CSV table of C-alpha atoms in Angstrom, one decimal:
chain,number,residue,atom,x,y,z
A,1,UNK,CA,145.2,112.3,171.6
A,2,UNK,CA,147.3,115.8,169.6
A,3,UNK,CA,151.0,114.3,170.1
A,4,UNK,CA,153.6,117.4,170.8
A,5,UNK,CA,155.2,119.2,168.2
A,6,UNK,CA,158.0,119.1,168.9
A,7,UNK,CA,157.5,114.9,169.6
A,8,UNK,CA,156.4,115.2,166.3
A,9,UNK,CA,158.9,117.2,164.7
A,10,UNK,CA,161.2,114.1,166.0
A,11,UNK,CA,160.2,112.4,162.9
A,12,UNK,CA,162.3,115.6,160.4
A,13,UNK,CA,165.4,115.8,162.6
A,14,UNK,CA,168.5,115.2,160.3
A,15,UNK,CA,169.1,112.3,164.1
A,16,UNK,CA,166.9,111.2,165.3
A,17,UNK,CA,167.7,108.1,162.3
A,18,UNK,CA,171.3,107.8,164.7
A,19,UNK,CA,169.9,106.8,166.6
A,20,UNK,CA,167.2,104.6,164.7
A,21,UNK,CA,164.6,105.1,163.0
A,22,UNK,CA,161.5,106.2,165.1
A,23,UNK,CA,158.7,103.3,164.3
A,24,UNK,CA,157.0,103.5,167.2
A,25,UNK,CA,156.3,107.8,166.6
A,26,UNK,CA,155.2,106.5,164.0
A,27,UNK,CA,152.4,103.6,165.5
A,28,UNK,CA,151.0,106.6,167.4
A,29,UNK,CA,151.3,109.1,164.0
A,30,UNK,CA,149.6,106.9,162.2
A,31,UNK,CA,146.4,106.4,164.9
A,32,UNK,CA,145.9,110.0,165.8
A,33,UNK,CA,147.6,112.0,162.7
A,34,UNK,CA,147.8,109.6,159.6
A,35,UNK,CA,149.0,112.8,157.6
A,36,UNK,CA,149.9,116.1,159.9
A,37,UNK,CA,151.9,119.2,160.0
A,38,UNK,CA,155.8,118.8,161.1
A,39,UNK,CA,158.2,122.0,161.2
A,40,UNK,CA,161.0,122.8,159.9
A,41,UNK,CA,163.5,123.0,162.1
A,42,UNK,CA,166.8,124.6,161.4
A,43,UNK,CA,169.7,122.2,161.5
A,44,UNK,CA,172.7,122.3,160.4
A,45,UNK,CA,172.8,125.2,159.1
A,46,UNK,CA,170.5,125.7,157.9
A,47,UNK,CA,167.5,128.2,158.1
A,48,UNK,CA,163.9,127.2,158.9
A,49,UNK,CA,161.8,125.3,156.8
A,50,UNK,CA,158.7,126.5,156.0
A,51,UNK,CA,157.2,123.5,157.5
A,52,UNK,CA,155.4,119.6,156.0
A,53,UNK,CA,152.7,117.4,155.5
A,54,UNK,CA,153.6,114.1,156.7
A,55,UNK,CA,151.7,111.9,155.2
A,56,UNK,CA,152.3,108.3,157.6
A,57,UNK,CA,150.0,105.4,156.0
A,58,UNK,CA,150.3,102.9,153.5
A,59,UNK,CA,147.3,103.7,151.2
A,60,UNK,CA,147.5,107.5,151.5
A,61,UNK,CA,151.7,107.3,150.6
A,62,UNK,CA,150.6,105.1,147.3
A,63,UNK,CA,147.6,107.4,146.5
A,64,UNK,CA,150.8,110.4,146.7
A,65,UNK,CA,152.9,108.9,144.6
A,66,UNK,CA,150.4,107.7,141.5
A,67,UNK,CA,148.9,111.1,141.4
A,68,UNK,CA,151.3,113.2,140.4
A,69,UNK,CA,148.4,115.0,138.6
A,70,UNK,CA,147.2,116.6,142.3
A,71,UNK,CA,151.5,115.6,144.0
A,72,UNK,CA,154.0,117.1,141.4
A,73,UNK,CA,157.8,115.7,141.7
A,74,UNK,CA,158.6,119.0,139.3
A,75,UNK,CA,157.4,122.3,141.0
A,76,UNK,CA,159.3,121.9,144.2
A,77,UNK,CA,161.7,119.2,143.1
A,78,UNK,CA,161.2,115.7,145.8
A,79,UNK,CA,163.9,116.6,148.8
A,80,UNK,CA,162.4,117.9,151.8
A,81,UNK,CA,165.2,121.0,152.0
A,82,UNK,CA,163.4,124.0,149.2
A,83,UNK,CA,166.9,125.2,146.4
A,84,UNK,CA,168.8,127.2,147.7
A,85,UNK,CA,167.7,130.3,145.0
A,86,UNK,CA,164.6,129.8,141.9
A,87,UNK,CA,168.6,129.0,139.3
A,88,UNK,CA,169.0,125.2,142.0
A,89,UNK,CA,165.4,125.2,141.9
A,90,UNK,CA,165.4,125.3,137.6
A,91,UNK,CA,168.9,122.3,138.0
A,92,UNK,CA,167.2,120.2,140.1
A,93,UNK,CA,163.8,119.8,137.8
A,94,UNK,CA,165.9,118.9,134.6
A,95,UNK,CA,166.3,115.6,136.4
A,96,UNK,CA,164.6,112.3,135.5
A,97,UNK,CA,163.7,112.4,139.7
A,98,UNK,CA,162.2,115.0,139.5
A,99,UNK,CA,160.0,115.1,136.5
A,100,UNK,CA,155.9,114.6,135.9
A,101,UNK,CA,154.4,113.1,133.0
A,102,UNK,CA,155.0,112.8,130.0
A,103,UNK,CA,158.3,115.1,130.2
A,104,UNK,CA,159.5,111.8,132.9
A,105,UNK,CA,158.4,108.9,130.7
A,106,UNK,CA,160.7,110.3,127.8
A,107,UNK,CA,163.9,110.3,129.6
A,108,UNK,CA,162.4,108.1,131.0
A,109,UNK,CA,162.6,105.8,128.4
A,110,UNK,CA,165.9,106.5,126.8
A,111,UNK,CA,167.8,104.4,129.8
A,112,UNK,CA,165.4,101.9,129.9
A,113,UNK,CA,167.1,99.4,127.4
A,114,UNK,CA,170.0,99.1,130.3
A,115,UNK,CA,167.3,97.3,132.3
A,116,UNK,CA,165.7,94.5,129.9
A,117,UNK,CA,165.8,91.3,130.8
A,118,UNK,CA,167.8,90.0,128.9
A,119,UNK,CA,171.0,93.7,129.8
A,120,UNK,CA,169.5,92.2,133.2
A,121,UNK,CA,170.1,88.4,132.3
A,122,UNK,CA,173.7,89.5,131.4
A,123,UNK,CA,174.6,91.9,134.0
A,124,UNK,CA,173.2,89.4,137.0
A,125,UNK,CA,176.4,86.5,135.6
A,126,UNK,CA,178.8,89.2,136.6
A,127,UNK,CA,177.2,90.1,139.7
A,128,UNK,CA,177.5,87.0,141.0
A,129,UNK,CA,181.5,86.5,140.3
A,130,UNK,CA,182.0,90.0,141.9
A,131,UNK,CA,180.3,88.9,145.1
A,132,UNK,CA,182.3,85.9,145.3
A,133,UNK,CA,185.1,87.2,144.3
A,134,UNK,CA,184.6,89.8,147.8
A,135,UNK,CA,183.5,87.0,149.5
A,136,UNK,CA,186.9,84.5,149.1
A,137,UNK,CA,188.8,88.4,150.1
A,138,UNK,CA,187.8,89.0,153.7
A,139,UNK,CA,187.2,84.4,154.1
A,140,UNK,CA,189.8,84.5,155.5
A,141,UNK,CA,190.3,86.6,158.4
A,142,UNK,CA,187.0,86.0,160.0
A,143,UNK,CA,185.7,89.3,160.8
A,144,UNK,CA,185.6,91.8,158.7
A,145,UNK,CA,183.2,95.7,158.4
A,146,UNK,CA,180.5,94.3,155.6
A,147,UNK,CA,179.8,98.3,155.1
A,148,UNK,CA,182.5,99.0,152.8
A,149,UNK,CA,182.6,94.7,150.8
A,150,UNK,CA,178.6,95.6,151.1
A,151,UNK,CA,179.5,99.1,149.2
A,152,UNK,CA,181.9,97.4,147.1
A,153,UNK,CA,179.3,95.5,144.6
A,154,UNK,CA,176.6,98.3,143.7
A,155,UNK,CA,179.3,101.3,143.2
A,156,UNK,CA,181.5,98.4,140.0
A,157,UNK,CA,177.7,97.5,139.3
A,158,UNK,CA,176.9,101.4,138.1
A,159,UNK,CA,180.5,101.9,137.3
A,160,UNK,CA,180.0,98.6,134.1
A,161,UNK,CA,176.9,100.2,133.4
A,162,UNK,CA,178.1,103.9,133.0
A,163,UNK,CA,181.3,103.0,132.1
A,164,UNK,CA,183.4,104.1,134.7
A,165,UNK,CA,187.1,103.2,134.5
A,166,UNK,CA,187.0,101.0,137.2
A,167,UNK,CA,190.1,102.8,138.5
A,168,UNK,CA,188.0,106.5,138.8
A,169,UNK,CA,185.6,103.9,140.8
A,170,UNK,CA,186.0,105.3,144.2
A,171,UNK,CA,185.0,108.8,142.3
A,172,UNK,CA,181.1,107.4,143.4
A,173,UNK,CA,181.2,106.6,146.2
A,174,UNK,CA,183.1,111.3,146.3
A,175,UNK,CA,180.6,112.2,145.6
A,176,UNK,CA,177.6,110.4,147.0
A,177,UNK,CA,179.2,110.7,150.5
A,178,UNK,CA,178.4,113.8,149.6
A,179,UNK,CA,175.1,114.1,148.5
A,180,UNK,CA,173.8,112.0,151.1
A,181,UNK,CA,175.3,111.7,153.7
A,182,UNK,CA,175.6,115.6,153.8
A,183,UNK,CA,174.4,115.4,157.2
A,184,UNK,CA,176.7,112.4,158.3
A,185,UNK,CA,179.6,114.5,159.8
A,186,UNK,CA,181.7,111.4,159.3
A,187,UNK,CA,181.0,111.6,155.2
A,188,UNK,CA,180.3,115.1,154.1
A,189,UNK,CA,183.8,115.3,155.0
A,190,UNK,CA,185.2,113.1,153.0
A,191,UNK,CA,187.6,113.0,149.9
A,192,UNK,CA,189.6,111.4,147.8
A,193,UNK,CA,192.9,111.0,150.0
A,194,UNK,CA,195.0,110.3,146.9
A,195,UNK,CA,194.4,110.4,143.6
A,196,UNK,CA,197.6,109.2,142.0
A,197,UNK,CA,195.4,105.7,140.7
A,198,UNK,CA,193.3,107.3,138.9
A,199,UNK,CA,193.0,108.3,135.9
A,200,UNK,CA,193.2,111.6,133.9
A,201,UNK,CA,189.7,112.5,133.6
A,202,UNK,CA,189.1,111.4,137.4
A,203,UNK,CA,192.8,113.4,138.6
A,204,UNK,CA,191.3,116.0,136.6
A,205,UNK,CA,187.4,115.0,138.4
A,206,UNK,CA,189.2,115.9,141.9
A,207,UNK,CA,191.1,119.1,140.9
A,208,UNK,CA,188.1,120.2,140.7
A,209,UNK,CA,186.0,119.3,143.9
A,210,UNK,CA,184.2,121.7,145.5
A,211,UNK,CA,186.0,123.0,148.7
A,212,UNK,CA,183.6,124.5,151.4
A,213,UNK,CA,180.7,126.3,149.3
A,214,UNK,CA,177.8,129.1,150.9
A,215,UNK,CA,175.1,130.8,149.6
A,216,UNK,CA,175.5,134.6,150.1
A,217,UNK,CA,174.4,134.7,153.8
A,218,UNK,CA,176.6,132.9,154.7
A,219,UNK,CA,174.9,129.0,154.3
A,220,UNK,CA,176.4,125.7,153.5
A,221,UNK,CA,175.2,125.0,150.0
A,222,UNK,CA,172.3,122.0,149.4
A,223,UNK,CA,174.6,119.6,147.6
A,224,UNK,CA,172.6,118.7,145.1
A,225,UNK,CA,173.4,122.1,144.0
A,226,UNK,CA,175.2,122.2,140.2
A,227,UNK,CA,177.9,124.8,142.0
A,228,UNK,CA,178.3,121.9,144.4
A,229,UNK,CA,178.3,118.8,142.2
A,230,UNK,CA,180.7,120.9,139.5
A,231,UNK,CA,183.5,117.9,139.5
A,232,UNK,CA,181.0,115.8,138.7
A,233,UNK,CA,179.8,117.0,136.3
A,234,UNK,CA,183.0,118.0,133.9
A,235,UNK,CA,183.4,114.4,134.3
A,236,UNK,CA,180.3,113.4,132.9
A,237,UNK,CA,180.9,115.5,129.6
A,238,UNK,CA,184.6,114.1,129.6
A,239,UNK,CA,183.2,110.6,129.8
A,240,UNK,CA,180.7,111.0,127.2
A,241,UNK,CA,183.1,112.8,124.8
A,242,UNK,CA,184.3,108.9,123.8
A,243,UNK,CA,181.4,106.4,125.8
A,244,UNK,CA,182.5,103.0,125.8
A,245,UNK,CA,180.2,101.7,123.4
A,246,UNK,CA,176.4,100.7,125.3
A,247,UNK,CA,177.3,102.5,128.1
A,248,UNK,CA,174.5,104.6,129.8
A,249,UNK,CA,176.8,107.3,129.1
A,250,UNK,CA,175.9,106.4,124.8
A,251,UNK,CA,172.1,105.8,125.5
A,252,UNK,CA,172.0,108.9,127.0
A,253,UNK,CA,174.4,111.1,124.1
A,254,UNK,CA,172.3,109.2,121.6
A,255,UNK,CA,169.6,110.1,123.6
A,256,UNK,CA,169.6,114.2,122.9
A,257,UNK,CA,168.8,114.9,126.2
A,258,UNK,CA,170.3,118.7,127.1
A,259,UNK,CA,174.2,119.5,128.3
A,260,UNK,CA,171.1,119.7,132.4
A,261,UNK,CA,169.8,116.4,131.4
A,262,UNK,CA,172.7,114.3,131.2
A,263,UNK,CA,173.8,115.8,134.0
A,264,UNK,CA,171.6,114.7,136.6
A,265,UNK,CA,170.9,112.0,134.4
A,266,UNK,CA,174.4,111.5,135.6
A,267,UNK,CA,173.3,112.0,139.0
A,268,UNK,CA,170.6,110.4,139.8
A,269,UNK,CA,172.9,106.8,138.5
A,270,UNK,CA,175.9,108.1,139.9
A,271,UNK,CA,174.3,108.6,143.4
A,272,UNK,CA,170.8,107.0,143.8
A,273,UNK,CA,171.7,103.9,142.3
A,274,UNK,CA,174.7,103.7,144.5
A,275,UNK,CA,173.5,104.8,147.7
A,276,UNK,CA,170.8,102.1,148.1
A,277,UNK,CA,172.3,99.8,147.8
A,278,UNK,CA,175.0,100.2,149.8
A,279,UNK,CA,172.3,101.1,153.1
A,280,UNK,CA,169.8,98.5,152.4
A,281,UNK,CA,172.2,95.7,151.2
A,282,UNK,CA,173.7,96.4,155.1
A,283,UNK,CA,170.7,96.5,156.8
A,284,UNK,CA,169.8,93.7,155.3
A,285,UNK,CA,171.6,92.4,156.8
A,286,UNK,CA,171.9,93.0,160.2
A,287,UNK,CA,168.0,92.9,160.3
A,288,UNK,CA,168.9,89.6,159.6
A,289,UNK,CA,171.5,88.3,161.9
A,290,UNK,CA,169.3,89.8,164.9
A,291,UNK,CA,166.7,87.6,164.5
A,292,UNK,CA,168.8,84.5,164.4
A,293,UNK,CA,165.5,82.5,163.5
A,294,UNK,CA,165.2,83.9,160.8
A,295,UNK,CA,168.8,83.2,159.8
A,296,UNK,CA,168.9,80.2,160.6
A,297,UNK,CA,165.8,79.2,158.4
A,298,UNK,CA,167.2,81.7,154.9
A,299,UNK,CA,170.4,79.5,155.6
A,300,UNK,CA,168.6,76.1,155.4
A,301,UNK,CA,166.3,77.1,153.7
A,302,UNK,CA,168.0,79.5,150.5
A,303,UNK,CA,165.8,79.8,147.7
A,304,UNK,CA,163.1,81.3,149.9
A,305,UNK,CA,166.4,84.6,149.7
A,306,UNK,CA,163.5,86.3,146.3
A,307,UNK,CA,161.0,86.5,149.1
A,308,UNK,CA,163.5,87.5,152.5
A,309,UNK,CA,164.5,90.8,150.0
A,310,UNK,CA,161.9,91.9,149.6
A,311,UNK,CA,161.0,91.7,153.6
A,312,UNK,CA,163.8,93.0,154.6
A,313,UNK,CA,164.2,96.0,152.3
A,314,UNK,CA,160.3,96.0,153.5
A,315,UNK,CA,161.7,96.2,156.8
A,316,UNK,CA,165.0,98.7,156.1
A,317,UNK,CA,164.3,100.7,153.5
A,318,UNK,CA,167.0,102.2,152.2
A,319,UNK,CA,165.0,105.6,151.8
A,320,UNK,CA,163.2,106.3,154.7
A,321,UNK,CA,161.2,109.3,152.9
A,322,UNK,CA,160.8,111.3,149.4
A,323,UNK,CA,158.6,114.5,149.3
A,324,UNK,CA,155.7,115.4,147.1
A,325,UNK,CA,154.4,119.5,146.8
A,326,UNK,CA,150.3,120.0,145.9
A,327,UNK,CA,149.7,121.7,142.8
A,328,UNK,CA,146.1,122.8,143.9
A,329,UNK,CA,144.6,122.0,147.2
A,330,UNK,CA,143.1,119.0,148.4
A,331,UNK,CA,141.9,116.5,150.8
A,332,UNK,CA,144.0,114.0,152.5
A,333,UNK,CA,144.1,111.7,155.5
A,334,UNK,CA,141.1,115.1,156.2
A,335,UNK,CA,143.6,117.5,156.2
A,336,UNK,CA,142.7,119.8,154.0
A,337,UNK,CA,146.3,120.8,151.9
A,338,UNK,CA,147.0,124.2,150.4
A,339,UNK,CA,148.3,124.1,146.8
A,340,UNK,CA,151.9,124.7,146.9
A,341,UNK,CA,152.4,123.4,150.3
A,342,UNK,CA,154.9,120.5,150.7
A,343,UNK,CA,153.5,116.9,150.8
A,344,UNK,CA,156.3,114.2,152.5
A,345,UNK,CA,155.5,110.2,152.4
A,346,UNK,CA,157.7,107.9,154.8
A,347,UNK,CA,157.9,104.6,152.8
A,348,UNK,CA,159.4,104.1,156.5
A,349,UNK,CA,156.4,104.3,158.3
A,350,UNK,CA,154.1,103.0,154.9
A,351,UNK,CA,156.0,99.2,155.3
A,352,UNK,CA,155.1,98.9,159.2
A,353,UNK,CA,151.2,100.3,158.8
A,354,UNK,CA,149.5,97.6,160.5
A,355,UNK,CA,146.3,97.3,157.7
A,356,UNK,CA,148.6,95.4,155.5
A,357,UNK,CA,151.1,93.8,157.2
A,358,UNK,CA,149.6,91.7,159.5
A,359,UNK,CA,152.4,91.7,163.0
A,360,UNK,CA,154.7,94.8,160.9
A,361,UNK,CA,158.0,94.5,163.6
A,362,UNK,CA,158.2,91.0,163.4
A,363,UNK,CA,161.1,90.1,160.1
A,364,UNK,CA,159.0,87.3,158.4
A,365,UNK,CA,161.4,86.1,155.3
A,366,UNK,CA,158.2,83.8,153.9
A,367,UNK,CA,156.0,87.0,153.9
A,368,UNK,CA,154.1,87.5,150.1
A,369,UNK,CA,152.7,89.2,149.1
A,370,UNK,CA,155.2,91.7,149.6
A,371,UNK,CA,153.1,95.4,149.0
A,372,UNK,CA,155.9,97.7,150.6
A,373,UNK,CA,157.3,100.8,149.2
A,374,UNK,CA,161.0,100.5,149.4
A,375,UNK,CA,161.2,100.8,145.6
A,376,UNK,CA,158.6,103.6,144.8
A,377,UNK,CA,155.0,103.3,143.9
A,378,UNK,CA,153.8,104.4,140.5
A,379,UNK,CA,155.6,107.1,137.1
A,380,UNK,CA,158.4,107.2,139.4
A,381,UNK,CA,158.8,102.6,140.5
A,382,UNK,CA,162.0,102.4,140.6
A,383,UNK,CA,163.2,101.7,137.2
A,384,UNK,CA,166.1,99.7,138.9
A,385,UNK,CA,164.9,98.1,140.7
A,386,UNK,CA,164.7,94.7,140.0
A,387,UNK,CA,169.0,95.9,139.2
A,388,UNK,CA,169.1,96.5,143.6
A,389,UNK,CA,167.6,93.2,143.7
A,390,UNK,CA,170.0,90.9,141.6
A,391,UNK,CA,172.3,92.6,143.6
A,392,UNK,CA,171.4,91.9,147.0
A,393,UNK,CA,170.3,88.4,146.0
A,394,UNK,CA,173.7,88.2,145.1
A,395,UNK,CA,175.8,89.2,148.8
A,396,UNK,CA,173.6,87.7,151.2
A,397,UNK,CA,172.8,84.9,149.8
A,398,UNK,CA,176.9,83.8,148.6
A,399,UNK,CA,177.7,85.5,152.8
A,400,UNK,CA,174.4,83.1,154.0
A,401,UNK,CA,176.5,80.6,152.4
A,402,UNK,CA,180.3,81.1,152.2
A,403,UNK,CA,180.9,82.2,156.1
A,404,UNK,CA,179.4,80.0,158.5
A,405,UNK,CA,178.7,81.1,162.3
A,406,UNK,CA,178.1,84.6,161.1
A,407,UNK,CA,176.8,86.9,163.6
A,408,UNK,CA,177.9,90.9,164.8
A,409,UNK,CA,181.1,91.1,166.7
A,410,UNK,CA,180.9,91.0,170.1
A,411,UNK,CA,181.6,95.0,172.1
A,412,UNK,CA,181.2,95.7,167.8
A,413,UNK,CA,178.0,98.3,167.8
A,414,UNK,CA,176.8,98.5,164.4
A,415,UNK,CA,177.0,102.7,163.8
A,416,UNK,CA,173.7,104.5,161.8
A,417,UNK,CA,173.9,107.2,159.5
A,418,UNK,CA,173.1,110.7,160.6
A,419,UNK,CA,170.1,111.6,157.9
A,420,UNK,CA,166.8,112.1,157.2
A,421,UNK,CA,167.0,110.8,153.9
A,422,UNK,CA,168.3,107.8,154.0
A,423,UNK,CA,168.6,104.6,156.1
A,424,UNK,CA,172.1,103.6,156.6
A,425,UNK,CA,174.4,101.9,158.9
A,426,UNK,CA,178.6,103.2,158.7
A,427,UNK,CA,179.4,100.1,160.2
A,428,UNK,CA,178.8,96.4,160.8
A,429,UNK,CA,181.2,94.0,162.4
A,430,UNK,CA,180.5,91.1,162.0
A,431,UNK,CA,182.6,87.6,162.2
A,432,UNK,CA,182.4,83.9,161.2
A,433,UNK,CA,184.5,80.4,162.0
């Protein structure tokens, strides 16, 4: 039975996800229209878009992600919303995330060494120590908002990787808020309240922060555009003048990236690497605390942490969707797709596909194998996937072990991020004995 178009369009609207991921709608679409047309109504001050094909089944999502010859990351970049101008599109295309092979592989090789097994082993020791510090700081309180606690670890980790001084870590949070949380008024207007504690480079960046940018016809400027992130890129170039040895910034300089490639690579690490964990870890803990049997099992069996982390990522995927653009006329899921059409894969739907996961709406931390697509698939499989697992494991394990009787604070319902891209929580108040 055909579904009403307005009902289908809910998977595009950011406000939908402020109420929760529409898993029931995804289920109905997988059954009746697994590749379906979604409209892009005007929202958030931006005009209506041309619409796109939503891909909901696990097999079709993986097919799109592993077939860049048919579904390009480069042609239209990887966000549903089209860049504002040809110049913005050209800039976005320089990002590794928005490249197709072989250029994607060239950029990936420039930073792969930072994620080698030996580099991760060394980093994991520091991550464990930092997770212990964070939990020790809040343990005497008996109650805390877990979101800022969880957000600290990826920001701290990325600062080490990038070579960003400790005093400037808050800049990474500000940039992430503007880029990822731009659909949410609580995040879009955030900033650095007091820049006095930043380094000289940091204060100079804050002074260059663009204010309320609009296009010539009065629309809000895409927050991922070069103009909207002028302060971030100025900071990146200043940092690169004397990069800490061994940092990714130093590696990027040695690799001979162009100015635009360097800027977008810094963006990718500083924002994407931060935001995924910032949303995934609170979402994972919330999932555990709302499934008491699984929380108790993990408390008794910390040896299940590895499988638990993958199950939490399946159950609460930090990234809801990604876009591709058809390079030629193709058929997918019985639908004819024309060259140039937007094609948007929904990780959140694929992770609940009944044909792949038994009882998919049940959280099961013993689930193995676990073929979730929360880290993507194909040539763009997340370069930092193992680092993300290390951080999530360290913090979840430490919280469960050292905050006894952990539960959601009564009367303090979590608040969700308004975003059709990131599956996030803005607050998660927890308490313990």
